[in-house]
Amino acid sequence: APIDNFFVRNARARSPDCPTQGCVTFANITLRNVEVVEPLLSPGVVLGNSTNPMSNIIFDNVKVSQNAHHKSSFDWHPLRGKFPWGAKYRCQNSDLKVLDGSSPVPLCDMTEQD
């Protein structure tokens, strides 16, 4: 089977939940002046726990470029930069502040997003 079918099949076989530990606190984290060019996967994941959400997470000028015409060894792959959540972040249970210059903007609140 082609590799993209392998990834899709295995992603669907797993639970859609990605549990995080409530005993670990993630707070006061700033990502500043970060640039990701032509990622192999979706931009990222920001997952807090429902009983202990992430707090004061800041994206300041965090950019993910999907079409920068940068040559990569994965240029052939049809799901490059689109798997598993498209060209957006997976975000839940996180108090995330996004400052100017960040793209794509993670849409995150204190409830689960599909």
N, CA, C and O atoms as a Tinker XYZ file with bonds, in Angstrom:
   456  protein
     1  N      0.838000   -1.189000    0.000000    73     2
     2  CA     0.000000    0.000000    0.000000    64     1     3
     3  C      0.877000    1.243000    0.000000    63     2     4     5
     4  O      1.938000    1.237000    0.623000    81     3
     5  N      0.468000    2.300000   -0.674000    73     3     6
     6  CA     1.243000    3.541000   -0.650000    64     5     7
     7  C      1.373000    4.064000    0.783000    63     6     8     9
     8  O      0.518000    3.816000    1.633000    81     7
     9  N      2.447000    4.781000    1.024000    73     7    10
    10  CA     2.723000    5.253000    2.380000    64     9    11
    11  C      1.633000    6.163000    2.926000    63    10    12    13
    12  O      1.354000    6.132000    4.124000    81    11
    13  N      1.003000    6.983000    2.062000    73    11    14
    14  CA    -0.036000    7.869000    2.575000    64    13    15
    15  C     -1.233000    7.069000    3.068000    63    14    16    17
    16  O     -1.859000    7.468000    4.049000    81    15
    17  N     -1.574000    5.959000    2.427000    73    15    18
    18  CA    -2.646000    5.108000    2.923000    64    17    19
    19  C     -2.284000    4.487000    4.262000    63    18    20    21
    20  O     -3.150000    4.323000    5.121000    81    19
    21  N     -1.013000    4.138000    4.452000    73    19    22
    22  CA    -0.543000    3.594000    5.721000    64    21    23
    23  C     -0.776000    4.596000    6.845000    63    22    24    25
    24  O     -1.310000    4.233000    7.894000    81    23
    25  N     -0.383000    5.849000    6.640000    73    23    26
    26  CA    -0.559000    6.870000    7.671000    64    25    27
    27  C     -2.035000    7.095000    7.982000    63    26    28    29
    28  O     -2.419000    7.148000    9.150000    81    27
    29  N     -2.852000    7.227000    6.965000    73    27    30
    30  CA    -4.273000    7.489000    7.167000    64    29    31
    31  C     -4.933000    6.309000    7.867000    63    30    32    33
    32  O     -5.705000    6.503000    8.807000    81    31
    33  N     -4.644000    5.101000    7.428000    73    31    34
    34  CA    -5.241000    3.907000    8.037000    64    33    35
    35  C     -4.866000    3.802000    9.511000    63    34    36    37
    36  O     -5.731000    3.523000   10.342000    81    35
    37  N     -3.607000    4.016000    9.852000    73    35    38
    38  CA    -3.173000    3.903000   11.234000    64    37    39
    39  C     -3.692000    5.043000   12.098000    63    38    40    41
    40  O     -3.952000    4.837000   13.284000    81    39
    41  N     -3.850000    6.235000   11.541000    73    39    42
    42  CA    -4.398000    7.352000   12.307000    64    41    43
    43  C     -5.854000    7.087000   12.653000    63    42    44    45
    44  O     -6.299000    7.403000   13.756000    81    43
    45  N     -6.587000    6.516000   11.730000    73    43    46
    46  CA    -8.001000    6.221000   11.986000    64    45    47
    47  C     -8.160000    5.077000   12.971000    63    46    48    49
    48  O     -9.156000    5.030000   13.693000    81    47
    49  N     -7.209000    4.156000   13.020000    73    47    50
    50  CA    -7.295000    3.015000   13.930000    64    49    51
    51  C     -7.069000    3.438000   15.375000    63    50    52    53
    52  O     -7.543000    2.770000   16.293000    81    51
    53  N     -6.361000    4.527000   15.588000    73    51    54
    54  CA    -6.102000    5.008000   16.935000    64    53    55
    55  C     -7.291000    5.787000   17.457000    63    54    56    57
    56  O     -8.125000    6.278000   16.696000    81    55
    57  N     -7.346000    5.885000   18.778000    73    55    58
    58  CA    -8.390000    6.689000   19.407000    64    57    59
    59  C     -8.200000    8.147000   19.033000    63    58    60    61
    60  O     -7.061000    8.602000   18.932000    81    59
    61  N     -9.287000    8.904000   18.821000    73    59    62
    62  CA    -9.138000   10.325000   18.514000    64    61    63
    63  C     -8.648000   11.118000   19.724000    63    62    64    65
    64  O     -8.226000   12.266000   19.585000    81    63
    65  N     -8.703000   10.508000   20.911000    73    63    66
    66  CA    -8.243000   11.185000   22.118000    64    65    67
    67  C     -6.729000   11.065000   22.248000    63    66    68    69
    68  O     -6.134000   10.051000   21.883000    81    67
    69  N     -6.144000   12.084000   22.757000    73    67    70
    70  CA    -4.706000   12.081000   23.036000    64    69    71
    71  C     -4.557000   12.559000   24.476000    63    70    72    73
    72  O     -4.317000   13.743000   24.711000    81    71
    73  N     -4.698000   11.646000   25.447000    73    71    74
    74  CA    -4.713000   12.076000   26.846000    64    73    75
    75  C     -3.382000   12.674000   27.282000    63    74    76    77
    76  O     -2.313000   12.217000   26.877000    81    75
    77  N     -3.469000   13.683000   28.097000    73    75    78
    78  CA    -2.284000   14.286000   28.692000    64    77    79
    79  C     -2.373000   14.109000   30.197000    63    78    80    81
    80  O     -3.464000   13.936000   30.740000    81    79
    81  N     -1.253000   14.151000   30.862000    73    79    82
    82  CA    -1.214000   13.912000   32.299000    64    81    83
    83  C     -1.626000   15.157000   33.075000    63    82    84    85
    84  O     -1.116000   16.247000   32.817000    81    83
    85  N     -2.541000   15.002000   34.016000    73    83    86
    86  CA    -2.981000   16.106000   34.850000    64    85    87
    87  C     -2.007000   16.427000   35.971000    63    86    88    89
    88  O     -2.115000   17.475000   36.607000    81    87
    89  N     -1.043000   15.518000   36.222000    73    87    90
    90  CA    -0.103000   15.731000   37.322000    64    89    91
    91  C      1.077000   16.618000   36.927000    63    90    92    93
    92  O      1.913000   16.950000   37.767000    81    91
    93  N      1.146000   16.998000   35.665000    73    91    94
    94  CA     2.241000   17.850000   35.186000    64    93    95
    95  C      1.657000   19.212000   34.827000    63    94    96    97
    96  O      0.657000   19.295000   34.115000    81    95
    97  N      2.283000   20.277000   35.320000    73    95    98
    98  CA     1.816000   21.628000   35.031000    64    97    99
    99  C      2.680000   22.256000   33.945000    63    98   100   101
   100  O      3.906000   22.278000   34.053000    81    99
   101  N      2.038000   22.763000   32.903000    73    99   102
   102  CA     2.709000   23.509000   31.849000    64   101   103
   103  C      2.209000   24.942000   31.933000    63   102   104   105
   104  O      1.031000   25.203000   31.689000    81   103
   105  N      3.092000   25.875000   32.276000    73   103   106
   106  CA     2.685000   27.265000   32.453000    64   105   107
   107  C      3.833000   28.197000   32.105000    63   106   108   109
   108  O      5.006000   27.839000   32.209000    81   107
   109  N      3.459000   29.419000   31.684000    73   107   110
   110  CA     4.436000   30.478000   31.431000    64   109   111
   111  C      5.482000   30.063000   30.393000    63   110   112   113
   112  O      6.686000   30.158000   30.633000    81   111
   113  N      5.002000   29.605000   29.247000    73   111   114
   114  CA     5.880000   29.181000   28.152000    64   113   115
   115  C      5.694000   30.152000   26.992000    63   114   116   117
   116  O      4.566000   30.407000   26.568000    81   115
   117  N      6.791000   30.691000   26.479000    73   115   118
   118  CA     6.748000   31.606000   25.341000    64   117   119
   119  C      7.569000   31.041000   24.191000    63   118   120   121
   120  O      8.733000   30.681000   24.369000    81   119
   121  N      6.963000   30.964000   23.020000    73   119   122
   122  CA     7.681000   30.667000   21.778000    64   121   123
   123  C      7.780000   31.989000   21.033000    63   122   124   125
   124  O      6.763000   32.593000   20.689000    81   123
   125  N      8.996000   32.434000   20.786000    73   123   126
   126  CA     9.200000   33.749000   20.167000    64   125   127
   127  C     10.138000   33.613000   18.969000    63   126   128   129
   128  O     11.180000   32.961000   19.041000    81   127
   129  N      9.736000   34.250000   17.860000    73   127   130
   130  CA    10.543000   34.293000   16.639000    64   129   131
   131  C     10.932000   32.887000   16.169000    63   130   132   133
   132  O     12.109000   32.582000   15.971000    81   131
   133  N      9.914000   32.043000   15.997000    73   131   134
   134  CA    10.099000   30.673000   15.520000    64   133   135
   135  C      9.583000   30.602000   14.092000    63   134   136   137
   136  O      8.485000   31.075000   13.799000    81   135
   137  N     10.374000   30.011000   13.205000    73   135   138
   138  CA     9.947000   29.831000   11.822000    64   137   139
   139  C     10.124000   28.372000   11.427000    63   138   140   141
   140  O     11.220000   27.820000   11.525000    81   139
   141  N      9.038000   27.757000   10.980000    73   139   142
   142  CA     9.055000   26.386000   10.484000    64   141   143
   143  C      8.748000   26.458000    8.996000    63   142   144   145
   144  O      7.725000   27.017000    8.601000    81   143
   145  N      9.624000   25.898000    8.167000    73   143   146
   146  CA     9.468000   25.962000    6.719000    64   145   147
   147  C      9.187000   24.560000    6.187000    63   146   148   149
   148  O      9.959000   23.630000    6.420000    81   147
   149  N      8.068000   24.420000    5.468000    73   147   150
   150  CA     7.663000   23.176000    4.818000    64   149   151
   151  C      7.701000   21.978000    5.762000    63   150   152   153
   152  O      8.488000   21.057000    5.548000    81   151
   153  N      6.870000   21.970000    6.797000    73   151   154
   154  CA     6.869000   20.839000    7.723000    64   153   155
   155  C      6.346000   19.566000    7.071000    63   154   156   157
   156  O      5.533000   19.617000    6.148000    81   155
   157  N      6.815000   18.440000    7.556000    73   155   158
   158  CA     6.323000   17.158000    7.065000    64   157   159
   159  C      4.904000   16.906000    7.576000    63   158   160   161
   160  O      4.088000   16.311000    6.873000    81   159
   161  N      4.608000   17.360000    8.808000    73   159   162
   162  CA     3.300000   17.148000    9.426000    64   161   163
   163  C      2.589000   18.479000    9.632000    63   162   164   165
   164  O      3.119000   19.534000    9.284000    81   163
   165  N      1.389000   18.425000   10.199000    73   163   166
   166  CA     0.646000   19.634000   10.556000    64   165   167
   167  C      1.497000   20.516000   11.460000    63   166   168   169
   168  O      2.456000   20.029000   12.059000    81   167
   169  N      1.165000   21.819000   11.573000    73   167   170
   170  CA     2.023000   22.737000   12.330000    64   169   171
   171  C      2.347000   22.322000   13.753000    63   170   172   173
   172  O      3.491000   22.478000   14.182000    81   171
   173  N      1.389000   21.800000   14.500000    73   171   174
   174  CA     1.722000   21.435000   15.865000    64   173   175
   175  C      0.538000   21.063000   16.716000    63   174   176   177
   176  O     -0.609000   21.063000   16.269000    81   175
   177  N      0.848000   20.743000   17.965000    73   175   178
   178  CA    -0.133000   20.290000   18.941000    64   177   179
   179  C      0.081000   21.063000   20.227000    63   178   180   181
   180  O      1.203000   21.158000   20.722000    81   179
   181  N     -0.994000   21.613000   20.767000    73   179   182
   182  CA    -0.963000   22.281000   22.065000    64   181   183
   183  C     -2.080000   21.640000   22.881000    63   182   184   185
   184  O     -3.238000   22.044000   22.779000    81   183
   185  N     -1.734000   20.642000   23.689000    73   183   186
   186  CA    -2.738000   19.884000   24.429000    64   185   187
   187  C     -2.490000   19.965000   25.925000    63   186   188   189
   188  O     -1.459000   19.514000   26.423000    81   187
   189  N     -3.432000   20.537000   26.621000    73   187   190
   190  CA    -3.398000   20.533000   28.070000    64   189   191
   191  C     -4.368000   19.485000   28.593000    63   190   192   193
   192  O     -5.128000   18.894000   27.826000    81   191
   193  N     -4.338000   19.260000   29.892000    73   191   194
   194  CA    -5.236000   18.315000   30.526000    64   193   195
   195  C     -6.481000   19.054000   31.006000    63   194   196   197
   196  O     -6.383000   20.202000   31.438000    81   195
   197  N     -7.640000   18.423000   30.940000    73   195   198
   198  CA    -8.884000   19.090000   31.339000    64   197   199
   199  C     -8.901000   19.444000   32.822000    63   198   200   201
   200  O     -9.560000   20.409000   33.208000    81   199
   201  N     -8.197000   18.693000   33.658000    73   199   202
   202  CA    -8.161000   18.995000   35.095000    64   201   203
   203  C     -6.996000   19.907000   35.469000    63   202   204   205
   204  O     -6.984000   20.481000   36.558000    81   203
   205  N     -6.027000   20.042000   34.582000    73   203   206
   206  CA    -4.867000   20.909000   34.816000    64   205   207
   207  C     -4.454000   21.530000   33.472000    63   206   208   209
   208  O     -3.428000   21.154000   32.906000    81   207
   209  N     -5.253000   22.477000   32.962000    73   207   210
   210  CA    -4.977000   23.051000   31.641000    64   209   211
   211  C     -3.645000   23.807000   31.595000    63   210   212   213
   212  O     -3.135000   24.265000   32.617000    81   211
   213  N     -3.106000   23.923000   30.398000    73   211   214
   214  CA    -1.913000   24.741000   30.198000    64   213   215
   215  C     -2.301000   26.204000   30.404000    63   214   216   217
   216  O     -3.395000   26.619000   30.023000    81   215
   217  N     -1.398000   26.987000   31.011000    73   215   218
   218  CA    -1.730000   28.395000   31.256000    64   217   219
   219  C     -0.590000   29.307000   30.839000    63   218   220   221
   220  O      0.589000   28.963000   30.927000    81   219
   221  N     -0.995000   30.486000   30.379000    73   219   222
   222  CA    -0.059000   31.526000   29.954000    64   221   223
   223  C      0.942000   31.007000   28.915000    63   222   224   225
   224  O      2.154000   31.145000   29.081000    81   223
   225  N      0.418000   30.415000   27.853000    73   223   226
   226  CA     1.233000   29.967000   26.721000    64   225   227
   227  C      1.162000   31.083000   25.682000    63   226   228   229
   228  O      0.074000   31.535000   25.327000    81   227
   229  N      2.315000   31.525000   25.199000    73   227   230
   230  CA     2.362000   32.660000   24.275000    64   229   231
   231  C      3.080000   32.269000   22.986000    63   230   232   233
   232  O      4.187000   31.730000   23.014000    81   231
   233  N      2.432000   32.551000   21.860000    73   231   234
   234  CA     3.059000   32.447000   20.541000    64   233   235
   235  C      3.330000   33.872000   20.081000    63   234   236   237
   236  O      2.394000   34.631000   19.829000    81   235
   237  N      4.585000   34.237000   19.972000    73   235   238
   238  CA     4.992000   35.583000   19.555000    64   237   239
   239  C      5.822000   35.462000   18.285000    63   238   240   241
   240  O      6.990000   35.077000   18.338000    81   239
   241  N      5.230000   35.786000   17.160000    73   239   242
   242  CA     5.897000   35.706000   15.867000    64   241   243
   243  C      6.321000   34.266000   15.542000    63   242   244   245
   244  O      7.470000   34.007000   15.183000    81   243
   245  N      5.374000   33.347000   15.674000    73   243   246
   246  CA     5.587000   31.934000   15.336000    64   245   247
   247  C      4.952000   31.703000   13.974000    63   246   248   249
   248  O      3.741000   31.862000   13.816000    81   247
   249  N      5.763000   31.329000   12.989000    73   247   250
   250  CA     5.285000   31.199000   11.614000    64   249   251
   251  C      5.563000   29.798000   11.086000    63   250   252   253
   252  O      6.644000   29.241000   11.282000    81   251
   253  N      4.554000   29.240000   10.407000    73   251   254
   254  CA     4.703000   27.966000    9.715000    64   253   255
   255  C      4.382000   28.224000    8.255000    63   254   256   257
   256  O      3.258000   28.599000    7.921000    81   255
   257  N      5.363000   28.027000    7.382000    73   255   258
   258  CA     5.200000   28.278000    5.950000    64   257   259
   259  C      4.984000   26.954000    5.241000    63   258   260   261
   260  O      5.870000   26.100000    5.229000    81   259
   261  N      3.808000   26.780000    4.650000    73   259   262
   262  CA     3.485000   25.536000    3.959000    64   261   263
   263  C      3.967000   25.529000    2.506000    63   262   264   265
   264  O      4.246000   24.465000    1.954000    81   263
   265  N      4.067000   26.697000    1.890000    73   263   266
   266  CA     4.417000   26.767000    0.469000    64   265   267
   267  C      5.553000   27.740000    0.232000    63   266   268   269
   268  O      5.388000   28.732000   -0.477000    81   267
   269  N      6.685000   27.466000    0.811000    73   267   270
   270  CA     7.812000   28.382000    0.684000    64   269   271
   271  C      8.737000   28.004000   -0.470000    63   270   272   273
   272  O      9.797000   28.606000   -0.642000    81   271
   273  N      8.339000   27.011000   -1.256000    73   271   274
   274  CA     9.149000   26.547000   -2.395000    64   273   275
   275  C     10.540000   26.119000   -1.959000    63   274   276   277
   276  O     11.524000   26.306000   -2.676000    81   275
   277  N     10.598000   25.539000   -0.766000    73   275   278
   278  CA    11.847000   25.005000   -0.235000    64   277   279
   279  C     11.938000   23.541000   -0.642000    63   278   280   281
   280  O     11.003000   22.776000   -0.401000    81   279
   281  N     13.033000   23.143000   -1.249000    73   279   282
   282  CA    13.197000   21.758000   -1.684000    64   281   283
   283  C     13.408000   20.853000   -0.475000    63   282   284   285
   284  O     14.217000   21.143000    0.406000    81   283
   285  N     12.667000   19.758000   -0.455000    73   283   286
   286  CA    12.708000   18.815000    0.648000    64   285   287
   287  C     12.745000   17.403000    0.091000    63   286   288   289
   288  O     12.308000   17.162000   -1.033000    81   287
   289  N     13.268000   16.471000    0.877000    73   287   290
   290  CA    13.277000   15.079000    0.434000    64   289   291
   291  C     11.880000   14.470000    0.481000    63   290   292   293
   292  O     11.680000   13.346000    0.020000    81   291
   293  N     10.904000   15.205000    1.038000    73   291   294
   294  CA     9.535000   14.710000    1.124000    64   293   295
   295  C      8.601000   15.428000    0.150000    63   294   296   297
   296  O      7.382000   15.340000    0.297000    81   295
   297  N      9.148000   16.134000   -0.838000    73   295   298
   298  CA     8.314000   16.859000   -1.793000    64   297   299
   299  C      7.328000   15.952000   -2.521000    63   298   300   301
   300  O      6.257000   16.404000   -2.925000    81   299
   301  N      7.668000   14.710000   -2.687000    73   299   302
   302  CA     6.835000   13.762000   -3.405000    64   301   303
   303  C      5.572000   13.374000   -2.650000    63   302   304   305
   304  O      4.614000   12.901000   -3.261000    81   303
   305  N      5.550000   13.561000   -1.347000    73   303   306
   306  CA     4.456000   13.021000   -0.532000    64   305   307
   307  C      3.214000   13.910000   -0.589000    63   306   308   309
   308  O      3.297000   15.095000   -0.267000    81   307
   309  N      2.051000   13.358000   -0.996000    73   307   310
   310  CA     0.842000   14.185000   -1.160000    64   309   311
   311  C      0.278000   14.723000    0.155000    63   310   312   313
   312  O     -0.476000   15.696000    0.132000    81   311
   313  N      0.613000   14.127000    1.297000    73   311   314
   314  CA     0.087000   14.597000    2.580000    64   313   315
   315  C      1.079000   15.474000    3.339000    63   314   316   317
   316  O      0.819000   15.845000    4.483000    81   315
   317  N      2.193000   15.805000    2.731000    73   315   318
   318  CA     3.205000   16.615000    3.415000    64   317   319
   319  C      2.601000   17.939000    3.893000    63   318   320   321
   320  O      2.037000   18.701000    3.108000    81   319
   321  N      2.732000   18.192000    5.191000    73   319   322
   322  CA     2.213000   19.420000    5.765000    64   321   323
   323  C      0.717000   19.433000    5.995000    63   322   324   325
   324  O      0.178000   20.431000    6.474000    81   323
   325  N      0.031000   18.344000    5.664000    73   323   326
   326  CA    -1.428000   18.296000    5.780000    64   325   327
   327  C     -1.911000   17.233000    6.764000    63   326   328   329
   328  O     -3.093000   17.212000    7.109000    81   327
   329  N     -1.037000   16.366000    7.215000    73   327   330
   330  CA    -1.427000   15.252000    8.073000    64   329   331
   331  C     -0.970000   15.524000    9.487000    63   330   332   333
   332  O      0.173000   15.953000    9.645000    81   331
   333  N     -1.724000   15.324000   10.492000    73   331   334
   334  CA    -3.079000   14.776000   10.503000    64   333   335
   335  C     -4.176000   15.823000   10.633000    63   334   336   337
   336  O     -5.350000   15.465000   10.545000    81   335
   337  N     -3.851000   17.115000   10.840000    73   335   338
   338  CA    -4.894000   18.141000   11.077000    64   337   339
   339  C     -4.897000   19.235000   10.026000    63   338   340   341
   340  O     -5.321000   20.356000   10.308000    81   339
   341  N     -4.441000   18.943000    8.842000    73   339   342
   342  CA    -4.385000   19.968000    7.811000    64   341   343
   343  C     -3.323000   20.997000    8.157000    63   342   344   345
   344  O     -2.370000   20.693000    8.873000    81   343
   345  N     -3.481000   22.195000    7.659000    73   343   346
   346  CA    -2.484000   23.248000    7.886000    64   345   347
   347  C     -2.841000   24.063000    9.125000    63   346   348   349
   348  O     -2.698000   25.286000    9.134000    81   347
   349  N     -3.305000   23.380000   10.169000    73   347   350
   350  CA    -3.655000   24.080000   11.404000    64   349   351
   351  C     -3.159000   23.287000   12.610000    63   350   352   353
   352  O     -2.720000   22.143000   12.487000    81   351
   353  N     -3.241000   23.917000   13.762000    73   351   354
   354  CA    -2.823000   23.295000   15.008000    64   353   355
   355  C     -3.945000   22.464000   15.606000    63   354   356   357
   356  O     -5.120000   22.743000   15.370000    81   355
   357  N     -3.595000   21.460000   16.368000    73   355   358
   358  CA    -4.539000   20.741000   17.231000    64   357   359
   359  C     -4.385000   21.374000   18.603000    63   358   360   361
   360  O     -3.284000   21.386000   19.154000    81   359
   361  N     -5.457000   21.896000   19.161000    73   359   362
   362  CA    -5.340000   22.698000   20.369000    64   361   363
   363  C     -6.524000   22.456000   21.298000    63   362   364   365
   364  O     -7.676000   22.554000   20.873000    81   363
   365  N     -6.249000   22.142000   22.561000    73   363   366
   366  CA    -7.325000   22.008000   23.533000    64   365   367
   367  C     -6.787000   22.180000   24.947000    63   366   368   369
   368  O     -5.615000   21.920000   25.222000    81   367
   369  N     -7.670000   22.625000   25.840000    73   367   370
   370  CA    -7.345000   22.810000   27.259000    64   369   371
   371  C     -6.077000   23.637000   27.456000    63   370   372   373
   372  O     -5.202000   23.274000   28.242000    81   371
   373  N     -5.992000   24.737000   26.743000    73   371   374
   374  CA    -4.806000   25.590000   26.811000    64   373   375
   375  C     -5.202000   27.059000   26.760000    63   374   376   377
   376  O     -5.985000   27.477000   25.908000    81   375
   377  N     -4.652000   27.826000   27.679000    73   375   378
   378  CA    -4.820000   29.279000   27.681000    64   377   379
   379  C     -3.700000   29.842000   26.816000    63   378   380   381
   380  O     -2.609000   30.130000   27.307000    81   379
   381  N     -3.979000   29.996000   25.528000    73   379   382
   382  CA    -2.967000   30.372000   24.548000    64   381   383
   383  C     -3.208000   31.786000   24.067000    63   382   384   385
   384  O     -4.310000   32.127000   23.636000    81   383
   385  N     -2.172000   32.612000   24.142000    73   383   386
   386  CA    -2.231000   33.978000   23.620000    64   385   387
   387  C     -1.372000   34.033000   22.362000    63   386   388   389
   388  O     -0.240000   33.550000   22.349000    81   387
   389  N     -1.922000   34.627000   21.309000    73   387   390
   390  CA    -1.202000   34.726000   20.041000    64   389   391
   391  C     -0.941000   36.195000   19.758000    63   390   392   393
   392  O     -1.873000   36.994000   19.671000    81   391
   393  N      0.333000   36.547000   19.613000    73   391   394
   394  CA     0.705000   37.924000   19.332000    64   393   395
   395  C      0.887000   38.118000   17.833000    63   394   396   397
   396  O      0.930000   37.152000   17.072000    81   395
   397  N      0.993000   39.377000   17.418000    73   395   398
   398  CA     1.132000   39.717000   16.000000    64   397   399
   399  C      2.269000   38.953000   15.344000    63   398   400   401
   400  O      3.308000   38.699000   15.953000    81   399
   401  N      2.048000   38.596000   14.097000    73   399   402
   402  CA     3.078000   37.955000   13.301000    64   401   403
   403  C      3.006000   36.442000   13.293000    63   402   404   405
   404  O      3.742000   35.804000   12.541000    81   403
   405  N      2.149000   35.849000   14.102000    73   403   406
   406  CA     2.035000   34.388000   14.138000    64   405   407
   407  C      1.059000   33.908000   13.067000    63   406   408   409
   408  O     -0.007000   34.491000   12.871000    81   407
   409  N      1.450000   32.822000   12.372000    73   407   410
   410  CA     0.625000   32.281000   11.307000    64   409   411
   411  C      0.994000   30.817000   11.066000    63   410   412   413
   412  O      2.179000   30.493000   10.990000    81   411
   413  N      0.003000   29.922000   10.943000    73   411   414
   414  CA    -1.414000   30.159000   11.154000    64   413   415
   415  C     -1.694000   30.414000   12.628000    63   414   416   417
   416  O     -0.922000   30.013000   13.499000    81   415
   417  N     -2.789000   31.074000   12.889000    73   415   418
   418  CA    -3.157000   31.388000   14.269000    64   417   419
   419  C     -3.836000   30.169000   14.882000    63   418   420   421
   420  O     -4.868000   29.719000   14.384000    81   419
   421  N     -3.263000   29.631000   15.960000    73   419   422
   422  CA    -3.930000   28.512000   16.631000    64   421   423
   423  C     -5.231000   28.991000   17.276000    63   422   424   425
   424  O     -5.237000   29.984000   18.003000    81   423
   425  N     -6.306000   28.303000   17.016000    73   423   426
   426  CA    -7.586000   28.618000   17.633000    64   425   427
   427  C     -7.750000   27.676000   18.809000    63   426   428   429
   428  O     -8.068000   26.499000   18.639000    81   427
   429  N     -7.532000   28.201000   19.998000    73   427   430
   430  CA    -7.514000   27.349000   21.170000    64   429   431
   431  C     -8.298000   28.016000   22.291000    63   430   432   433
   432  O     -8.158000   29.209000   22.560000    81   431
   433  N     -9.122000   27.206000   22.931000    73   431   434
   434  CA    -9.795000   27.708000   24.118000    64   433   435
   435  C     -9.771000   26.589000   25.154000    63   434   436   437
   436  O     -9.044000   25.609000   24.994000    81   435
   437  N    -10.541000   26.727000   26.183000    73   435   438
   438  CA   -10.488000   25.757000   27.268000    64   437   439
   439  C    -11.387000   24.558000   27.027000    63   438   440   441
   440  O    -11.626000   23.775000   27.946000    81   439
   441  N    -11.890000   24.398000   25.813000    73   439   442
   442  CA   -12.702000   23.233000   25.485000    64   441   443
   443  C    -12.067000   22.505000   24.316000    63   442   444   445
   444  O    -11.272000   23.079000   23.572000    81   443
   445  N    -12.421000   21.250000   24.161000    73   443   446
   446  CA   -11.854000   20.444000   23.081000    64   445   447
   447  C    -12.337000   20.941000   21.731000    63   446   448   449
   448  O    -13.492000   21.333000   21.563000    81   447
   449  N    -11.408000   20.915000   20.761000    73   447   450
   450  CA   -11.749000   21.297000   19.391000    64   449   451
   451  C    -11.606000   20.074000   18.501000    63   450   452   453
   452  O    -10.727000   19.241000   18.724000    81   451
   453  N    -12.458000   19.962000   17.498000    73   451   454
   454  CA   -12.347000   18.842000   16.562000    64   453   455
   455  C    -11.483000   19.226000   15.395000    63   454   456
   456  O    -11.268000   18.417000   14.493000    81   455
